Coordinates of C-alpha atoms in Angstrom, one line a residue:
M25 CA 14.7 -1.2 8.1
T26 CA 15.0 0.5 4.8
G27 CA 15.7 4.2 4.3
A28 CA 17.8 4.6 7.5
S29 CA 20.6 6.6 6.0
R30 CA 19.1 10.0 6.2
G31 CA 16.1 12.2 7.3
L32 CA 13.5 10.8 9.6
G33 CA 14.7 7.2 8.9
R34 CA 18.1 8.0 10.3
I35 CA 16.6 9.6 13.3
A36 CA 14.2 6.6 13.9
A37 CA 17.1 4.2 13.6
E38 CA 19.2 6.1 16.1
K39 CA 16.3 6.4 18.5
I40 CA 15.6 2.6 18.3
L41 CA 19.2 1.8 19.0
R42 CA 19.5 4.3 21.9
D43 CA 16.1 3.4 23.5
R44 CA 16.0 -0.3 22.9
P45 CA 19.3 -2.0 23.6
D46 CA 17.5 -5.3 23.4
V47 CA 16.7 -4.8 19.7
H48 CA 19.2 -5.7 17.0
L49 CA 18.6 -3.4 14.1
V50 CA 19.3 -4.6 10.5
V51 CA 19.4 -1.7 8.0
T52 CA 19.8 -1.7 4.2
A53 CA 22.1 0.6 2.3
R54 CA 23.4 0.8 -1.2
G55 CA 26.9 0.9 0.2
G56 CA 29.1 2.9 2.6
T57 CA 29.4 2.7 6.3
L58 CA 25.9 3.1 7.6
G59 CA 26.1 0.2 10.1
G60 CA 29.3 1.5 11.7
D61 CA 28.0 5.1 11.7
L62 CA 24.9 4.1 13.5
A63 CA 26.8 2.1 16.1
E64 CA 29.2 4.9 16.7
S65 CA 26.5 7.6 16.9
T66 CA 24.4 5.7 19.4
G67 CA 27.0 3.7 21.3
N68 CA 25.0 0.5 20.5
P69 CA 26.8 -2.2 18.5
N70 CA 23.6 -4.1 17.8
V71 CA 23.3 -3.0 14.2
T72 CA 23.9 -4.8 11.0
A73 CA 24.0 -3.3 7.5
L74 CA 23.0 -5.2 4.4
T75 CA 23.9 -4.0 0.9
C76 CA 20.8 -3.5 -1.2
D77 CA 19.6 -1.3 -4.0
L78 CA 15.8 -1.1 -3.6
M79 CA 15.4 -0.4 -7.3
S80 CA 16.7 -3.9 -8.2
K81 CA 14.6 -7.0 -7.6
N82 CA 17.8 -9.1 -7.7
A83 CA 19.4 -6.9 -5.0
V84 CA 16.3 -7.2 -2.8
R85 CA 16.4 -10.9 -3.2
A86 CA 20.1 -11.1 -2.4
A87 CA 19.7 -9.0 0.7
A88 CA 16.7 -11.2 1.9
V89 CA 18.7 -14.4 1.2
D90 CA 21.7 -12.9 3.2
L91 CA 19.4 -12.0 6.1
A92 CA 17.6 -15.4 6.1
G93 CA 21.0 -17.1 6.2
R94 CA 22.1 -15.1 9.2
L95 CA 18.8 -15.7 11.0
D96 CA 18.9 -19.5 10.4
S97 CA 22.6 -19.7 11.5
G98 CA 21.9 -17.9 14.8
A99 CA 24.2 -15.0 13.8
L100 CA 21.1 -12.7 14.3
P101 CA 18.3 -13.1 16.8
P102 CA 14.8 -13.9 15.6
L103 CA 13.1 -11.5 13.2
H104 CA 10.3 -9.5 14.8
G105 CA 9.7 -6.7 12.4
F106 CA 10.2 -4.8 9.2
V107 CA 10.1 -1.1 8.6
G108 CA 9.7 0.0 5.0
N109 CA 10.7 3.7 5.3
A110 CA 12.6 4.2 2.0
G111 CA 10.8 6.5 -0.3
L112 CA 11.3 8.0 -3.8
Q113 CA 9.7 10.9 -5.6
L114 CA 10.8 11.8 -9.1
T115 CA 10.1 14.7 -11.5
S116 CA 8.7 12.4 -14.2
R117 CA 7.3 9.0 -14.7
A118 CA 9.6 8.2 -17.7
H119 CA 12.5 6.4 -16.0
A120 CA 13.0 2.7 -15.7
T121 CA 14.9 0.4 -13.4
E122 CA 17.1 -2.4 -14.6
D123 CA 14.0 -4.6 -14.4
G124 CA 11.9 -2.2 -16.5
I125 CA 9.9 -1.0 -13.6
E126 CA 9.0 2.7 -12.9
P127 CA 11.4 3.6 -10.0
T128 CA 8.8 5.2 -7.7
F129 CA 6.7 2.1 -7.8
A130 CA 9.7 -0.1 -7.5
V131 CA 11.0 1.5 -4.3
N132 CA 7.8 2.6 -2.6
V133 CA 5.7 -0.5 -3.2
L134 CA 7.4 -3.5 -4.9
A135 CA 10.5 -3.6 -2.7
N136 CA 8.4 -3.6 0.5
H137 CA 6.2 -6.4 -0.9
L138 CA 9.3 -8.4 -2.0
F139 CA 11.1 -8.1 1.4
V140 CA 8.0 -9.2 3.4
R141 CA 7.1 -12.0 1.0
L142 CA 10.6 -13.4 0.9
L143 CA 11.0 -13.3 4.7
W144 CA 7.5 -14.4 5.4
C145 CA 8.5 -17.7 7.2
R146 CA 11.1 -15.9 9.3
F147 CA 8.9 -13.5 11.1
T148 CA 8.4 -14.4 14.7
A149 CA 5.5 -13.3 16.9
P150 CA 5.0 -10.8 18.4
G151 CA 6.0 -9.1 15.2
R152 CA 5.2 -5.8 13.4
I153 CA 5.5 -4.6 9.8
V154 CA 5.4 -0.8 9.4
L155 CA 5.3 0.7 5.9
V156 CA 5.6 4.5 5.7
G157 CA 2.7 6.1 3.8
S158 CA 1.7 9.7 3.1
D159 CA -1.3 11.8 3.5
T160 CA -0.9 12.7 -0.2
H161 CA -3.0 9.6 -0.8
F162 CA -6.1 11.7 0.2
G163 CA -5.6 13.8 -2.9
D164 CA -7.1 17.0 -1.5
L165 CA -5.8 20.5 -0.6
R166 CA -6.1 19.9 3.1
H167 CA -3.7 17.0 3.1
N168 CA -1.1 17.9 0.4
L169 CA -1.1 21.7 0.5
G170 CA -1.7 21.7 -3.3
M171 CA 1.9 20.4 -3.9
V172 CA 1.0 16.9 -5.0
P173 CA -1.8 15.9 -7.4
A174 CA -4.4 13.3 -6.4
P175 CA -3.6 9.6 -6.9
R176 CA -4.9 8.0 -10.1
W177 CA -5.4 4.3 -9.8
E178 CA -4.5 2.0 -12.7
P179 CA -4.0 -1.7 -13.2
V180 CA -0.8 -2.8 -11.5
A181 CA 1.0 -3.6 -14.7
E182 CA 0.3 0.0 -15.8
L183 CA 1.4 1.5 -12.4
A184 CA 4.7 -0.4 -12.8
R185 CA 5.3 0.6 -16.4
P186 CA 7.5 3.6 -17.2
R187 CA 5.7 6.2 -19.4
P188 CA 8.2 7.9 -21.8
D189 CA 5.5 10.6 -22.5
A190 CA 5.0 11.4 -18.7
R191 CA 8.0 13.7 -18.2
T192 CA 6.6 16.5 -16.0
A193 CA 6.9 17.0 -12.3
T194 CA 3.2 16.6 -12.0
D195 CA 3.5 13.1 -13.5
G196 CA 6.3 12.2 -11.0
R197 CA 4.3 13.5 -8.0
R198 CA 1.2 11.7 -9.1
A199 CA 3.2 8.5 -9.3
Y200 CA 4.2 9.2 -5.7
S201 CA 0.7 9.8 -4.3
T202 CA -0.6 6.8 -6.2
G203 CA 2.2 4.7 -4.8
K204 CA 1.3 5.8 -1.3
L205 CA -2.3 4.8 -1.9
A206 CA -0.9 1.4 -3.0
V207 CA 1.0 1.2 0.3
L208 CA -2.3 1.3 2.2
Y209 CA -3.7 -1.4 -0.1
L210 CA -0.7 -3.5 0.5
V211 CA -0.9 -3.1 4.3
H212 CA -4.6 -4.1 4.3
A213 CA -3.8 -7.2 2.1
L214 CA -1.0 -8.1 4.5
A215 CA -3.2 -7.7 7.6
R216 CA -5.5 -10.4 6.1
R217 CA -2.7 -12.8 5.3
L218 CA -0.1 -12.5 8.0
P219 CA -0.2 -15.2 10.7
D220 CA -1.5 -14.4 14.2
G221 CA 0.8 -12.2 16.2
I222 CA 2.3 -10.4 13.2
D223 CA 0.7 -7.0 12.6
A224 CA 0.9 -4.6 9.7
Y225 CA 0.5 -0.8 9.9
T226 CA 0.8 2.2 7.7
F227 CA 2.6 5.1 9.3
N228 CA 2.1 8.6 8.0
P229 CA 4.7 11.2 9.1
G230 CA 2.9 14.1 7.4
Y231 CA 4.8 16.7 5.5
V232 CA 8.5 16.6 6.5
P233 CA 10.4 19.4 4.7
G234 CA 14.2 19.2 4.3
T235 CA 14.5 15.5 3.8
G236 CA 16.0 13.8 0.8
L237 CA 12.6 13.1 -0.8
V238 CA 12.8 16.0 -3.2
R239 CA 16.4 15.4 -4.2
D240 CA 15.3 14.8 -7.8
A241 CA 13.5 18.1 -7.9
G242 CA 15.0 21.3 -9.4
P243 CA 17.2 23.7 -7.4
A244 CA 14.3 26.1 -6.6
V245 CA 12.2 23.3 -5.0
R246 CA 15.2 21.9 -3.1
F247 CA 16.0 25.4 -1.8
L248 CA 12.4 26.0 -0.6
S249 CA 12.3 22.7 1.1
R250 CA 15.5 23.5 3.0
T251 CA 14.5 27.0 3.9
L252 CA 11.1 28.6 3.7
L253 CA 9.0 25.4 3.9
R254 CA 10.9 24.3 7.1
A255 CA 9.1 27.2 8.8
L256 CA 5.9 25.1 8.5
T257 CA 7.2 22.7 11.1
A258 CA 6.1 25.4 13.7
T259 CA 2.5 24.8 12.5
P260 CA 0.3 21.7 12.3
L261 CA 0.9 21.6 8.5
A262 CA 4.4 20.0 8.8
M263 CA 6.6 18.1 11.1
S264 CA 10.4 18.2 11.7
A265 CA 12.5 15.2 10.8
A266 CA 13.4 14.8 14.5
S267 CA 9.8 14.6 15.5
A268 CA 8.7 12.4 12.7
G269 CA 11.6 10.0 13.2
A270 CA 10.8 9.7 16.9
L271 CA 7.2 8.8 16.0
L272 CA 8.3 6.3 13.4
A273 CA 10.5 4.6 16.0
E274 CA 7.5 4.4 18.4
A275 CA 5.4 2.9 15.6
A276 CA 8.0 0.3 15.0
V277 CA 9.0 -0.8 18.5
G278 CA 6.6 1.0 20.9
P279 CA 3.4 -0.3 22.4
R280 CA 1.0 -2.0 20.0
P281 CA -0.8 0.9 18.3
G282 CA -4.0 -0.9 17.4
E283 CA -5.5 -3.7 15.4
S284 CA -3.5 -4.9 12.4
G285 CA -4.1 -2.9 9.3
V286 CA -4.8 0.5 10.9
Y287 CA -3.4 3.8 9.7
I288 CA -1.2 5.7 12.1
D289 CA -1.3 9.4 11.3
R290 CA 1.7 10.8 13.2
R291 CA 0.8 9.6 16.6
T292 CA -2.9 8.8 16.2
V293 CA -4.7 5.8 14.8
T294 CA -7.3 7.3 12.4
P295 CA -9.2 6.4 9.2
S296 CA -7.3 6.8 6.0
A297 CA -9.0 8.2 2.8
P298 CA -12.3 6.4 1.9
A299 CA -10.7 5.3 -1.4
S300 CA -8.0 3.4 0.5
Y301 CA -10.6 0.8 1.7
D302 CA -11.2 -1.0 -1.6
R303 CA -10.8 -4.8 -1.2
D304 CA -10.9 -5.4 -4.9
R305 CA -8.0 -3.1 -5.5
E306 CA -6.1 -4.5 -2.5
E307 CA -6.4 -8.0 -3.9
E308 CA -5.6 -6.8 -7.4
L309 CA -2.4 -5.1 -6.1
W310 CA -1.4 -8.2 -4.1
H311 CA -1.7 -10.6 -7.1
G312 CA -0.2 -8.0 -9.5
L313 CA 2.9 -7.6 -7.3
C314 CA 3.2 -11.4 -7.1
A315 CA 3.0 -11.6 -10.9
L316 CA 5.8 -8.9 -11.2
D317 CA 8.1 -11.2 -9.3
P318 CA 6.9 -14.7 -8.8
V319 CA 9.5 -15.7 -6.2
E320 CA 9.0 -18.3 -3.5
M321 CA 9.3 -17.6 0.2
L322 CA 12.8 -18.3 1.5

């Protein structure tokens, strides 16, 4: 599981550890004491933390190699799932990772693809891959409250390329919504490729104010997210981190939610945006991601 250090991911990780003592949870973190903290807070020692910076392809590869070694040696039980929860939203599209990739795309799309592809041969049925999406991929007022512009699809190489001229918050938020559309394409591509018994799903928690997603935003936006916008959790327009985390845990380890490839909107399987069902784009994304990092399965 990625993104388990804070927000709904932390809540989901703790719920899995409390409710499913039969599950050994592996989490990624850039450093610190996440594994020990989760074990202490839940009373369940079945948690392992791997060091990984999701912005770095080398770091993702190293974490996957580490995990594969532990699986093969029997130090960890068989691998039955992957939860790609980590998410990033920036106030521009001008930044670059050490690999020259736009960071939003690197974290929200490429890292998930890399982890799953590297560990492909280690997944054991019944298995489940859950990638966290967003209803911002719809690109309309009803789904994004006017806060995030609609996605704008481009060739994969362009989506991954930093844009030094794209320095506004609108540019950064559009990169986010477009990346979340890419998550749906990735899940659909996975559902066609994964072996029998391994499912892939997109989970949409809806708008969850007060999380670390807006940590790159200005002080005013961060303040609103912590205060006024939290009031929206009393309405259907938003969900608390506690509620969203519980639903993510259910999507990850609960009863099978539906056929592989479906979109789970909070707790309901429902169609995603019409634009998210485009097989040509799905295949373009898959092959484009493979071209960005042509690694072999471990």
